Coordinates of C-alpha atoms in Angstrom, one line a residue:
M1 CA 0.0 0.0 0.0
R2 CA 1.4 3.5 -0.9
P3 CA 2.0 5.9 2.0
A4 CA -0.5 8.5 0.7
R5 CA -3.3 5.9 0.6
L6 CA -2.4 4.6 4.0
C7 CA -2.5 8.2 5.4
L8 CA -6.1 8.7 4.1
L9 CA -7.2 5.3 5.5
L10 CA -5.7 6.1 8.9
L11 CA -7.3 9.5 9.0
A12 CA -10.7 7.9 8.2
L13 CA -10.3 5.2 10.9
L14 CA -9.2 7.7 13.6
G15 CA -12.1 10.1 12.8
A16 CA -14.5 7.2 13.1
A17 CA -13.0 6.1 16.4
A18 CA -13.3 9.6 17.9
A19 CA -16.9 9.9 16.6
L20 CA -17.9 6.8 18.5
S21 CA -17.7 8.8 21.7
S22 CA -19.3 12.2 22.0
S23 CA -20.1 12.5 25.7
A24 CA -19.4 16.1 26.8
R25 CA -17.8 17.0 30.1
A26 CA -17.2 20.3 31.9
A27 CA -14.9 20.4 34.9
T28 CA -15.0 23.2 37.5
T29 CA -12.1 24.1 39.8
A30 CA -13.6 21.9 42.5
D31 CA -13.5 18.9 40.1
L32 CA -9.8 19.6 39.1
V33 CA -8.3 20.2 42.5
S34 CA -9.0 19.5 46.2
V35 CA -8.0 21.1 49.5
Q36 CA -6.1 18.8 51.9
L37 CA -5.2 19.2 55.5
R38 CA -2.0 17.6 56.8
A39 CA -0.4 17.7 60.3
L40 CA 3.2 18.9 60.4
E41 CA 5.8 17.2 62.6
S42 CA 7.3 20.2 64.3
P43 CA 7.5 24.0 64.3
A44 CA 10.7 23.7 62.3
A45 CA 9.0 21.8 59.6
A46 CA 6.3 24.5 59.5
A47 CA 8.8 27.3 59.3
A48 CA 10.6 25.6 56.4
L49 CA 7.4 25.7 54.3
V50 CA 6.6 29.4 54.8
V51 CA 7.2 31.7 51.8
T52 CA 7.1 35.5 51.8
D53 CA 7.6 36.6 48.2
A54 CA 4.0 36.2 46.9
A55 CA 1.7 39.2 46.6
L56 CA -1.3 40.4 44.7
P57 CA -0.9 42.9 41.9
A58 CA -1.3 46.6 42.8
T59 CA -4.7 46.6 41.0
H60 CA -6.9 43.6 41.0
A61 CA -10.5 42.5 41.1
P62 CA -12.2 42.9 44.4
L63 CA -11.5 40.1 46.9
P64 CA -14.3 37.6 47.3
A65 CA -13.8 37.5 51.0
V66 CA -11.7 39.0 53.8
A67 CA -8.2 37.5 53.6
L68 CA -6.9 36.2 56.9
E69 CA -3.8 38.2 58.0
D70 CA -3.5 39.5 54.5
A71 CA -1.6 36.3 53.7
V72 CA -1.1 35.6 49.9
A73 CA 0.3 32.2 48.8
P74 CA 1.8 31.3 45.4
S75 CA 0.1 28.6 43.4
G76 CA 0.4 28.0 39.6
Q77 CA 2.5 30.2 37.4
S78 CA -0.1 33.0 37.3
F79 CA -2.2 32.2 40.3
R80 CA -2.3 33.5 43.9
L81 CA -4.2 32.1 46.9
I82 CA -5.9 33.7 49.9
A83 CA -7.6 32.1 52.9
S84 CA -10.9 33.2 54.6
Q85 CA -13.1 31.8 57.3
S86 CA -16.8 31.3 56.8
A87 CA -17.2 29.4 60.1
P88 CA -15.0 29.2 63.2
R89 CA -13.4 25.9 62.3
E90 CA -13.6 26.0 58.5
L91 CA -10.9 27.4 56.2
T92 CA -11.8 28.4 52.6
L93 CA -9.2 29.0 49.9
H94 CA -9.7 31.3 47.0
S95 CA -7.6 31.6 43.9
Y96 CA -6.7 34.7 41.9
H97 CA -5.7 34.5 38.3
E98 CA -3.5 37.4 37.2
I99 CA -4.1 37.0 33.5
T100 CA -7.9 37.1 33.5
D101 CA -8.1 39.2 36.8
T102 CA -10.7 36.9 38.2
W103 CA -11.3 35.0 41.5
A104 CA -12.6 31.5 42.1
T105 CA -13.3 29.5 45.2
V106 CA -11.0 26.5 45.4
G107 CA -12.5 24.6 48.3
S108 CA -12.8 24.4 52.0
V109 CA -11.4 22.2 54.8
D110 CA -12.5 21.6 58.4
L111 CA -10.0 22.5 61.0
P112 CA -9.5 20.3 64.2
G113 CA -9.7 23.4 66.4
P114 CA -9.7 27.2 66.6
L115 CA -7.4 29.0 64.2
T116 CA -4.6 31.1 65.7
R117 CA -2.2 31.9 62.8
V118 CA -2.1 31.8 59.0
Q119 CA 1.2 31.9 57.0
P120 CA 1.6 31.5 53.2
A121 CA 3.2 28.4 51.7
A122 CA 3.6 27.0 48.2
R123 CA 0.1 26.1 46.9
G124 CA -1.5 26.6 50.3
F125 CA -1.0 27.9 53.9
V126 CA 0.7 26.8 57.1
V127 CA -1.9 27.3 59.9
A128 CA -1.6 27.1 63.6
V129 CA -4.5 25.4 65.3
T130 CA -5.3 24.7 69.0
D131 CA -6.6 21.1 69.0
D132 CA -7.2 18.6 71.8
T133 CA -3.5 18.1 72.3
G134 CA -2.7 21.8 72.4
P135 CA -1.1 24.2 69.7
R136 CA -0.1 22.4 66.5
D137 CA 0.9 23.4 62.9
Y138 CA -0.9 22.1 59.9
L139 CA -0.5 22.4 56.1
V140 CA -3.6 23.3 54.1
E141 CA -2.6 22.5 50.5
V142 CA -4.2 22.5 47.1
T143 CA -3.6 19.2 45.2
L144 CA -4.8 17.7 42.0
A145 CA -8.0 15.8 42.3
R146 CA -8.6 14.7 38.8
N147 CA -5.5 13.3 37.0
T148 CA -6.5 10.5 34.7
L149 CA -8.0 10.3 31.3
P150 CA -11.0 8.0 30.6
L151 CA -10.3 4.6 29.1
T152 CA -11.7 5.7 25.7
D153 CA -9.2 8.5 25.4
W154 CA -6.3 6.2 26.2
I155 CA -7.5 3.7 23.6
V156 CA -7.6 6.5 21.0
I157 CA -4.1 7.6 21.9
V158 CA -2.7 4.1 21.8
V159 CA -4.3 3.4 18.4
Y160 CA -3.1 6.6 17.0
L161 CA 0.6 6.1 18.1
I162 CA 0.5 2.5 16.8
A163 CA -0.8 3.8 13.5
M164 CA 2.1 6.2 13.3
L165 CA 4.5 3.4 13.9
G166 CA 2.7 1.5 11.2
V167 CA 3.5 4.2 8.7
G168 CA 7.1 4.2 9.7
W169 CA 7.3 0.4 9.4
L170 CA 5.7 0.4 6.0
C171 CA 8.2 2.9 4.7
Y172 CA 11.0 0.8 6.3
Q173 CA 9.8 -2.3 4.5
Q174 CA 9.7 -0.4 1.2
E175 CA 13.3 0.7 1.6
Q176 CA 14.4 -2.9 2.5
R177 CA 13.3 -4.1 -0.9
K178 CA 16.1 -2.2 -2.5
K179 CA 19.7 -1.5 -1.4
A180 CA 19.7 1.1 1.3
S181 CA 21.7 4.3 0.8
T182 CA 22.2 7.6 2.5
D183 CA 20.1 9.2 -0.2
D184 CA 17.1 7.0 0.7
Y185 CA 17.5 7.4 4.5
F186 CA 18.2 11.2 4.5
L187 CA 16.2 12.4 1.5
A188 CA 13.6 9.6 0.8
G189 CA 15.3 9.0 -2.5
R190 CA 14.5 12.5 -3.7
N191 CA 11.0 11.3 -4.7
I192 CA 8.6 13.0 -2.3
P193 CA 5.5 14.8 -3.9
W194 CA 5.7 18.6 -3.6
W195 CA 2.4 18.9 -1.7
A196 CA 3.5 16.3 0.9
A197 CA 6.9 18.1 1.3
G198 CA 5.0 21.4 1.8
I199 CA 2.7 20.0 4.4
S200 CA 5.7 18.4 6.2
L201 CA 7.5 21.8 6.1
Y202 CA 4.5 23.3 8.0
A203 CA 4.4 20.4 10.5
T204 CA 8.1 20.7 11.2
G205 CA 7.9 24.4 11.8
T206 CA 4.9 24.2 14.1
S207 CA 4.1 21.1 16.2
A208 CA 4.1 21.7 19.9
L209 CA 5.0 25.4 19.6
S210 CA 1.7 26.0 17.7
F211 CA -0.4 23.6 19.8
I212 CA 0.8 24.8 23.2
A213 CA 3.1 27.8 23.3
I214 CA 1.2 30.1 20.8
P215 CA -2.3 29.7 22.4
A216 CA -0.6 30.1 25.8
F217 CA 1.1 33.3 24.7
T218 CA -2.0 34.9 23.1
F219 CA -4.0 33.8 26.2
A220 CA -1.6 35.7 28.4
N221 CA -0.7 38.6 26.0
N222 CA -1.9 39.5 22.5
W223 CA -1.4 38.9 18.8
L224 CA 1.7 41.1 18.3
Y225 CA 3.8 38.2 17.0
L226 CA 1.3 37.5 14.2
G227 CA 2.6 40.4 12.1
Q228 CA 5.7 38.3 11.5
Q229 CA 3.6 35.6 9.8
L230 CA 1.6 38.2 7.8
L231 CA 4.8 39.6 6.3
G232 CA 6.6 36.3 6.3
V233 CA 4.1 34.8 3.8
L234 CA 5.1 37.4 1.3
G235 CA 8.8 36.6 2.0
L236 CA 8.2 32.9 1.3
I237 CA 6.9 33.7 -2.2
Y238 CA 10.2 35.5 -2.8
V239 CA 12.2 32.6 -1.3
A240 CA 10.3 30.1 -3.5
Y241 CA 11.0 31.8 -6.8
K242 CA 14.5 33.3 -6.2
M243 CA 16.4 31.2 -3.7
I244 CA 15.0 27.7 -3.7
P245 CA 15.8 27.0 -7.4
V246 CA 19.4 28.1 -6.9
L247 CA 19.9 25.7 -4.0
R248 CA 17.9 22.8 -5.3
R249 CA 19.8 22.7 -8.6
L250 CA 23.0 22.0 -6.6
N251 CA 21.6 18.6 -5.6
L252 CA 22.8 18.9 -2.0
T253 CA 22.1 16.6 1.0
S254 CA 23.4 19.0 3.6
I255 CA 22.5 22.7 3.1
Y256 CA 25.8 23.6 4.7
H257 CA 27.7 22.1 1.7
F258 CA 26.6 25.4 0.0
L259 CA 28.6 27.3 2.5
E260 CA 31.7 25.3 1.6
M261 CA 31.1 25.8 -2.2
R262 CA 30.6 29.6 -1.6
F263 CA 33.1 30.2 1.1
H264 CA 35.4 27.6 2.8
P265 CA 35.2 24.2 4.4
S266 CA 35.6 25.8 7.8
I267 CA 32.4 27.8 7.4
R268 CA 30.5 24.6 6.5
L269 CA 31.9 22.7 9.5
M270 CA 31.3 25.7 11.9
S271 CA 27.7 26.2 10.7
S272 CA 26.9 22.5 10.8
A273 CA 28.3 22.3 14.4
L274 CA 26.2 25.3 15.5
T275 CA 23.1 23.8 14.0
I276 CA 23.7 20.5 15.8
A277 CA 24.1 22.5 19.1
F278 CA 20.9 24.5 18.4
Q279 CA 18.9 21.3 17.7
L280 CA 20.2 19.5 20.8
I281 CA 20.1 22.4 23.3
G282 CA 17.2 24.4 21.9
R283 CA 14.5 23.1 19.5
L284 CA 14.5 19.4 20.2
S285 CA 14.5 19.9 24.0
I286 CA 11.7 22.4 23.8
V287 CA 9.5 20.2 21.7
L288 CA 10.1 17.5 24.3
Y289 CA 9.4 19.7 27.3
L290 CA 6.1 21.3 26.1
P291 CA 4.3 18.0 25.4
A292 CA 5.6 16.6 28.7
L293 CA 3.9 19.6 30.4
A294 CA 0.7 18.6 28.7
I295 CA 0.9 15.0 29.7
S296 CA 1.6 16.0 33.3
A297 CA -1.2 18.5 33.4
V298 CA -3.7 16.0 32.0
T299 CA -2.7 12.8 33.8
G300 CA -0.8 14.1 36.9
A301 CA 2.3 12.1 35.8
N302 CA 5.7 13.4 36.6
V303 CA 7.1 15.8 34.0
V304 CA 10.6 14.3 34.0
A305 CA 9.1 10.8 33.5
C306 CA 7.1 12.0 30.6
I307 CA 10.1 13.6 29.0
V308 CA 12.2 10.5 29.4
L309 CA 9.5 8.3 28.0
M310 CA 8.8 10.5 24.9
G311 CA 12.5 10.9 24.3
L312 CA 13.3 7.2 24.4
V313 CA 10.3 6.2 22.3
T314 CA 10.9 8.8 19.6
T315 CA 14.6 8.0 19.4
A316 CA 13.8 4.4 18.8
Y317 CA 11.2 5.3 16.2
T318 CA 13.6 7.6 14.3
L319 CA 16.1 4.8 13.9
I320 CA 13.9 2.8 11.5
G321 CA 11.8 5.6 10.1
G322 CA 14.0 7.6 7.7
M323 CA 12.9 10.8 6.0
K324 CA 10.1 9.1 4.0
A325 CA 8.4 7.9 7.2
V326 CA 8.9 11.3 8.9
I327 CA 7.2 13.2 6.0
W328 CA 4.2 10.9 5.6
T329 CA 3.5 10.9 9.3
D330 CA 3.7 14.7 9.2
V331 CA 0.9 14.7 6.6
I332 CA -1.4 12.7 8.9
Q333 CA -0.4 14.8 11.9
V334 CA -1.2 18.2 10.2
F335 CA -4.7 17.1 9.3
V336 CA -5.2 15.8 12.9
M337 CA -3.8 19.0 14.4
I338 CA -5.8 21.4 12.3
G339 CA -9.0 19.3 12.6
G340 CA -8.6 19.1 16.4
A341 CA -7.8 22.8 16.6
L342 CA -10.9 23.7 14.6
F343 CA -13.1 21.5 16.8
A344 CA -11.5 22.9 19.9
I345 CA -12.1 26.6 19.0
G346 CA -15.7 25.9 18.0
Y347 CA -16.2 24.1 21.3
I348 CA -14.6 27.0 23.3
I349 CA -16.8 29.6 21.5
H350 CA -19.9 27.6 22.1
G351 CA -19.1 27.6 25.9
I352 CA -18.7 31.4 26.1
D353 CA -21.8 33.2 27.3
G354 CA -23.0 35.1 24.3
G355 CA -20.9 33.1 21.8
L356 CA -18.7 34.6 19.1
P357 CA -20.0 38.2 19.5
A358 CA -19.3 38.2 23.2
M359 CA -15.8 36.8 22.6
L360 CA -14.9 39.4 20.0
E361 CA -16.3 42.2 22.2
L362 CA -14.4 41.0 25.3
T363 CA -11.0 40.4 23.6
S364 CA -11.2 43.6 21.7
A365 CA -12.0 45.7 24.8
E366 CA -9.0 44.2 26.6
Q367 CA -6.7 44.4 23.6
K368 CA -6.1 40.7 23.5
T369 CA -6.2 40.6 19.7
R370 CA -4.0 43.7 19.2
M371 CA -1.6 42.9 16.3
F372 CA 0.4 46.1 15.8
D373 CA 2.4 48.2 18.2
F374 CA 3.9 51.4 16.6
S375 CA 5.9 52.4 19.7
W376 CA 9.7 52.5 19.9
D377 CA 9.9 50.3 22.9
L378 CA 12.7 47.8 22.3
T379 CA 11.4 45.3 24.9
T380 CA 8.2 44.5 23.0
P381 CA 7.4 43.1 19.6
T382 CA 6.6 46.4 17.8
I383 CA 5.8 46.7 14.1
W384 CA 9.3 47.9 13.6
A385 CA 10.8 44.9 15.3
I386 CA 8.5 42.6 13.3
T387 CA 9.7 44.3 10.0
L388 CA 13.3 43.8 11.0
V389 CA 12.6 40.1 11.8
V390 CA 11.1 39.5 8.3
L391 CA 13.8 41.5 6.5
T392 CA 16.5 39.4 8.1
D393 CA 14.6 36.2 7.9
I394 CA 13.9 36.2 4.2
P395 CA 17.6 36.2 3.0
T396 CA 18.5 33.6 5.6
W397 CA 15.5 31.2 5.2
P398 CA 17.7 28.2 3.9
R399 CA 19.6 28.2 7.2
E400 CA 17.7 25.2 8.7
Q401 CA 18.7 21.7 7.6
V402 CA 15.5 20.3 9.0
M403 CA 13.5 22.4 6.6
M404 CA 15.8 22.3 3.6
Q405 CA 16.0 18.5 3.9
R406 CA 12.3 18.3 2.9
V407 CA 12.9 20.7 0.0
F408 CA 15.9 18.6 -1.2
A409 CA 13.7 15.5 -0.9
T410 CA 11.5 16.6 -3.8
R411 CA 12.0 15.5 -7.4
D412 CA 13.4 18.7 -9.0
D413 CA 13.7 22.5 -8.5
R414 CA 10.1 23.1 -9.7
S415 CA 8.7 20.7 -7.2
A416 CA 10.9 22.2 -4.5
R417 CA 9.5 25.7 -5.3
S418 CA 5.9 24.3 -5.1
S419 CA 6.6 22.8 -1.7
V420 CA 7.6 26.2 -0.3
L421 CA 4.5 27.8 -1.9
T422 CA 2.4 25.1 -0.2
L423 CA 3.9 26.1 3.1
A424 CA 3.0 29.7 2.4
A425 CA -0.6 28.7 1.7
V426 CA -1.0 26.7 4.9
L427 CA 1.1 28.9 7.2
L428 CA -1.0 32.0 7.7
P429 CA -4.5 30.4 8.2
G430 CA -2.9 27.7 10.4
T431 CA -1.2 30.3 12.6
I432 CA -4.3 32.5 12.9
L433 CA -6.2 29.5 14.1
F434 CA -3.8 28.8 17.0
Y435 CA -3.7 32.5 17.9
A436 CA -7.5 32.6 17.9
I437 CA -7.5 29.6 20.3
G438 CA -5.6 31.6 22.9
S439 CA -7.9 34.5 22.7
A440 CA -11.0 32.3 22.8
L441 CA -9.5 30.6 25.9
Y442 CA -9.1 34.0 27.6
A443 CA -12.8 34.9 26.9
F444 CA -13.9 31.5 28.2
Y445 CA -12.0 31.6 31.4
K446 CA -12.7 35.3 31.9
T447 CA -16.4 34.4 32.0
H448 CA -15.9 31.0 33.7
P449 CA -13.1 31.6 36.3
D450 CA -14.5 28.6 38.3
H451 CA -13.2 26.3 35.5
L452 CA -9.5 27.3 36.0
N453 CA -7.0 24.9 37.5
P454 CA -5.0 27.0 40.0
L455 CA -2.0 24.6 39.9
I456 CA -1.0 24.7 36.3
D457 CA 1.6 26.8 34.4
T458 CA 0.4 29.1 31.6
D459 CA 1.8 26.8 28.9
A460 CA -0.5 24.0 30.0
T461 CA -3.7 26.1 29.7
F462 CA -4.9 24.6 26.4
P463 CA -4.0 21.0 27.1
V464 CA -5.8 21.2 30.4
F465 CA -8.9 22.6 28.6
I466 CA -8.7 19.8 26.1
A467 CA -8.7 17.2 28.9
A468 CA -11.2 18.9 31.2
E469 CA -13.8 20.3 28.8
L470 CA -13.8 18.4 25.4
P471 CA -15.9 15.2 24.8
V472 CA -14.4 11.8 25.6
G473 CA -12.7 10.4 22.5
I474 CA -12.1 13.8 20.9
T475 CA -9.8 14.6 23.8
G476 CA -7.8 11.4 23.2
L477 CA -7.4 12.2 19.5
I478 CA -6.3 15.8 20.0
I479 CA -3.8 14.8 22.8
A480 CA -2.5 12.0 20.6
G481 CA -2.1 14.4 17.7
L482 CA -0.2 16.8 20.0
F483 CA 2.2 14.2 21.2
A484 CA 2.7 12.6 17.8
A485 CA 3.3 15.9 16.1
S486 CA 5.9 16.8 18.8
M487 CA 7.5 13.4 18.3
S488 CA 7.6 14.0 14.6
T489 CA 9.4 17.3 15.0
L490 CA 11.8 15.5 17.4
S491 CA 12.4 12.7 14.9
S492 CA 12.9 15.3 12.1
G493 CA 15.5 17.0 14.2
L494 CA 17.3 13.8 15.1
N495 CA 17.4 12.8 11.5
S496 CA 18.9 16.2 10.5
V497 CA 21.5 15.9 13.2
A498 CA 22.4 12.4 12.0
T499 CA 22.5 13.7 8.4
L500 CA 24.8 16.6 9.2
T501 CA 27.2 14.4 11.3
S502 CA 27.5 11.8 8.5
V503 CA 27.6 14.1 5.5
D504 CA 29.4 17.2 6.8
F505 CA 31.9 15.5 9.1
Y506 CA 32.3 11.8 8.3
E507 CA 31.9 11.9 4.5
R508 CA 33.7 15.3 4.3
L509 CA 36.7 14.6 6.5
V510 CA 37.3 10.8 6.1
K511 CA 39.2 10.0 2.9
K512 CA 37.7 6.5 2.3
A513 CA 34.2 7.2 3.5
N514 CA 31.5 4.7 2.4
S515 CA 27.8 4.7 2.5
A516 CA 27.4 1.7 4.8
T517 CA 29.6 3.2 7.5
S518 CA 27.9 6.6 7.1
L519 CA 24.5 4.9 7.7
R520 CA 25.8 3.1 10.8
L521 CA 27.2 6.4 12.1
A522 CA 23.8 8.0 11.5
Y523 CA 22.1 5.4 13.6
A524 CA 24.6 5.9 16.5
V525 CA 24.3 9.7 16.3
T526 CA 20.5 9.4 16.4
I527 CA 20.7 7.5 19.7
F528 CA 23.2 9.9 21.2
S529 CA 21.2 13.0 20.0
G530 CA 18.0 11.5 21.5
L531 CA 19.7 11.1 24.9
V532 CA 21.2 14.6 24.9
S533 CA 18.0 16.4 23.9
T534 CA 16.1 14.4 26.5
A535 CA 18.6 15.3 29.2
V536 CA 18.4 19.0 28.3
A537 CA 14.6 18.9 28.4
V538 CA 14.8 17.4 31.9
L539 CA 16.9 20.4 32.9
F540 CA 14.2 22.8 31.5
S541 CA 11.7 21.2 33.9
F542 CA 13.6 22.5 36.9
F543 CA 13.4 26.2 35.9
D544 CA 10.4 28.6 35.9
I545 CA 10.6 29.6 32.2
K546 CA 7.6 32.0 31.9
S547 CA 7.1 31.5 28.2
M548 CA 8.8 28.7 26.2
F549 CA 7.9 30.7 23.1
D550 CA 10.3 33.6 24.2
A551 CA 12.9 31.0 25.4
G552 CA 12.9 29.5 21.9
L553 CA 13.5 32.9 20.3
Q554 CA 16.4 33.6 22.6
L555 CA 18.0 30.2 21.9
T556 CA 17.5 30.8 18.1
A557 CA 19.3 34.1 18.3
M558 CA 22.3 32.9 20.4
L559 CA 22.9 29.7 18.6
G560 CA 21.5 30.3 15.1
G561 CA 22.0 34.0 14.2
G562 CA 25.6 33.6 13.1
F563 CA 25.4 30.8 10.5
A564 CA 22.0 32.3 9.3
G565 CA 23.7 35.5 8.4
T566 CA 26.3 33.6 6.3
Y567 CA 23.6 32.5 3.9
A568 CA 22.7 36.1 3.2
L569 CA 26.4 37.0 2.7
G570 CA 26.8 34.0 0.3
L571 CA 23.6 34.3 -1.7
F572 CA 23.2 38.1 -1.9
T573 CA 26.8 39.4 -2.2
R574 CA 29.7 38.7 -4.5
R575 CA 32.4 40.3 -2.4
A576 CA 32.0 38.5 0.9
N577 CA 34.7 35.9 1.6
W578 CA 35.2 33.2 4.2
Q579 CA 37.3 35.3 6.5
G580 CA 34.6 38.0 6.7
A581 CA 31.9 35.3 7.3
L582 CA 33.9 33.9 10.3
I583 CA 34.3 37.4 11.8
G584 CA 30.6 38.1 11.1
T585 CA 29.6 34.9 12.9
A586 CA 31.6 35.9 16.0
A587 CA 30.0 39.3 16.0
S588 CA 26.6 37.7 15.7
V589 CA 27.0 35.5 18.8
A590 CA 28.5 38.4 20.8
T591 CA 25.5 40.6 19.8
A592 CA 22.9 38.0 20.9
V593 CA 24.6 37.5 24.3
L594 CA 25.0 41.2 25.0
L595 CA 21.4 42.1 24.0
R596 CA 19.7 39.1 25.5
T597 CA 18.4 41.0 28.6
H598 CA 17.9 44.4 27.0
V599 CA 15.6 43.9 24.0
S600 CA 12.5 41.9 23.2
P601 CA 13.2 38.2 22.3
I602 CA 11.8 38.8 18.9
L603 CA 14.5 41.4 18.2
L604 CA 17.4 39.2 19.2
N605 CA 17.6 37.1 16.0
P606 CA 17.4 40.0 13.6
A607 CA 20.1 41.8 15.6
A608 CA 22.3 38.8 15.5
V609 CA 21.7 38.2 11.8
A610 CA 22.3 41.9 11.0
A611 CA 25.5 41.9 13.0
C612 CA 26.8 38.9 11.0
M613 CA 25.8 40.5 7.6
I614 CA 27.1 44.0 8.3
V615 CA 30.3 43.1 10.2
G616 CA 31.0 40.1 7.9
Y617 CA 30.6 42.2 4.7
I618 CA 32.8 45.1 5.9
A619 CA 35.4 42.7 7.3
S620 CA 35.6 41.0 3.9
Y621 CA 37.3 44.0 2.4
A622 CA 40.3 43.4 4.7
F623 CA 41.0 40.2 2.7
P624 CA 41.2 39.2 -0.9
A625 CA 38.0 38.9 -3.0
P626 CA 36.7 35.4 -3.7
R627 CA 38.4 33.8 -6.7
Q628 CA 36.2 30.8 -7.4
D629 CA 33.5 30.7 -10.1
L630 CA 30.2 31.9 -8.5
T631 CA 27.9 30.4 -11.1
G632 CA 24.9 28.8 -9.3
L633 CA 26.0 30.2 -5.9
T634 CA 24.3 33.6 -5.8
V635 CA 20.8 34.8 -6.8
Y636 CA 22.6 37.0 -9.4
T637 CA 24.3 34.0 -11.0
P638 CA 21.8 31.2 -11.1
R639 CA 22.6 27.9 -12.8
A640 CA 20.3 27.0 -15.7
K641 CA 20.5 23.2 -15.1
P642 CA 21.0 21.1 -12.1
I643 CA 24.5 19.7 -11.4
V644 CA 25.3 16.3 -9.9
T645 CA 27.1 16.5 -6.6
K646 CA 27.3 14.4 -3.5
G647 CA 26.7 15.8 0.0

């Protein structure tokens, strides 16, 4: 069976499975959490639990009750707790949500005696009570009450993941019928249809960041980052017609081979090494961490355990999948993601009192859908910052091996161009959809504050809504699509790291390199990369990173700005040389590090890229001009016909 037909069959089966269950559910705060009372062993143990750094904002919605001793306790990332007494021996906890500026009653607990003191603690309060034995300290704590998915959802998740493995196994079996080669494993034999490559480009650039981080960001903030996508679509059209044909006609496997042809082998090796570091420390770790947050919020499982499980399973899957399996599973996952997102936003709007008109009125009044900021504030994503991002992103678009690998997997330069145009057609509506989900969630929780979970981080808002509010079966399908899409991005990254290691280092530096050894090295690097990215994701779980969306932008600038600028130098100038490119890369990294805490995260990458381009171009005049033939290496000197080259 061909992969495309299998994709359609699996989508139909999964849709039918989800449709079998349509029982709705709506969980209030009391369903999601409970208030527990626990005796403490000693005054020292009580003192160790007390925190003093939590406070309510200067302006906030009126308190629902009189707070005992003005004590405020921290809870989830954007939540605060206060305690009140409605009866002499009853303590009631109330949660305040900073983003929606709303209060909700969490629950109550009966005390064993009169209350004499209240002190804030993490997710609750340390209280002093006089019981039958005398004065004693207790911990009143908010804990998760509902932490498991129904059996139907688990069945849908398991079936979905098995189906993804089936696609990978089918592609593996097809490759086994012919002699395996690096071209088959890394580029799917350069025989992928343009539309599948385009959809895969979208899947690779979105996944968990779209499903979790973007709705979380717009839920907490606004739509200012959307301007980048609006202008970026126009940039993709230019990329498709002017840049992609130049690069596709070189018949490369590694995009960094272009940098060797244009500049010097050292530039190729440096850029490839920086890309590997960026994938392992940045992107791959983030796409592991975010879904782990979702699993933890939905099931109550330990975040670290979720990271390790997903990392190990995906690493094992990538070993046998190859690029063909990655692309065809991407196609399925995009349809599941978009379908699930459409169902979710419709369900959210249906749950808002007043429906769509009320949502639009509320989000507009509170500027939650504001897209343009014309101020000169360098700490926010203004329209000027967005414009700089796009202007520096267009000439450096080929910088990512994980994206260009899909472009190179198409049949010819015309198909490669069509794949990027497909990405442009899907990108804007898909991005708007996920931005709208965040705004819809804000309106929903603003009007239903008693449905908020006061223990979660902001990045877990949408996954928790999926688990708590959507019908059984649909929840399982959307969560499965979220996990599988993130695993697809991880497998794509692992495959690209293995490709770069084999092609840019082994095949480039070893004199008698051969395909069999290159493939074995790729397998070993896949395992190593999976372990490293998993370990870094575990480290992320120990830090309070307020927005993984901003964290991803910072890592992109610090690890990716330098080699990105070298593409602009190579494609759009004739005078730039390898010495200037090296100096520009050093200037780029220094710029990103120095500006990291002074400007908006969205400005870091354009600043780093601009530093590389400007410093690199000027520095090039201190050295001799390039002497090699530039035919086919710049947009001014395109090659009319493809050349045959390896690597």
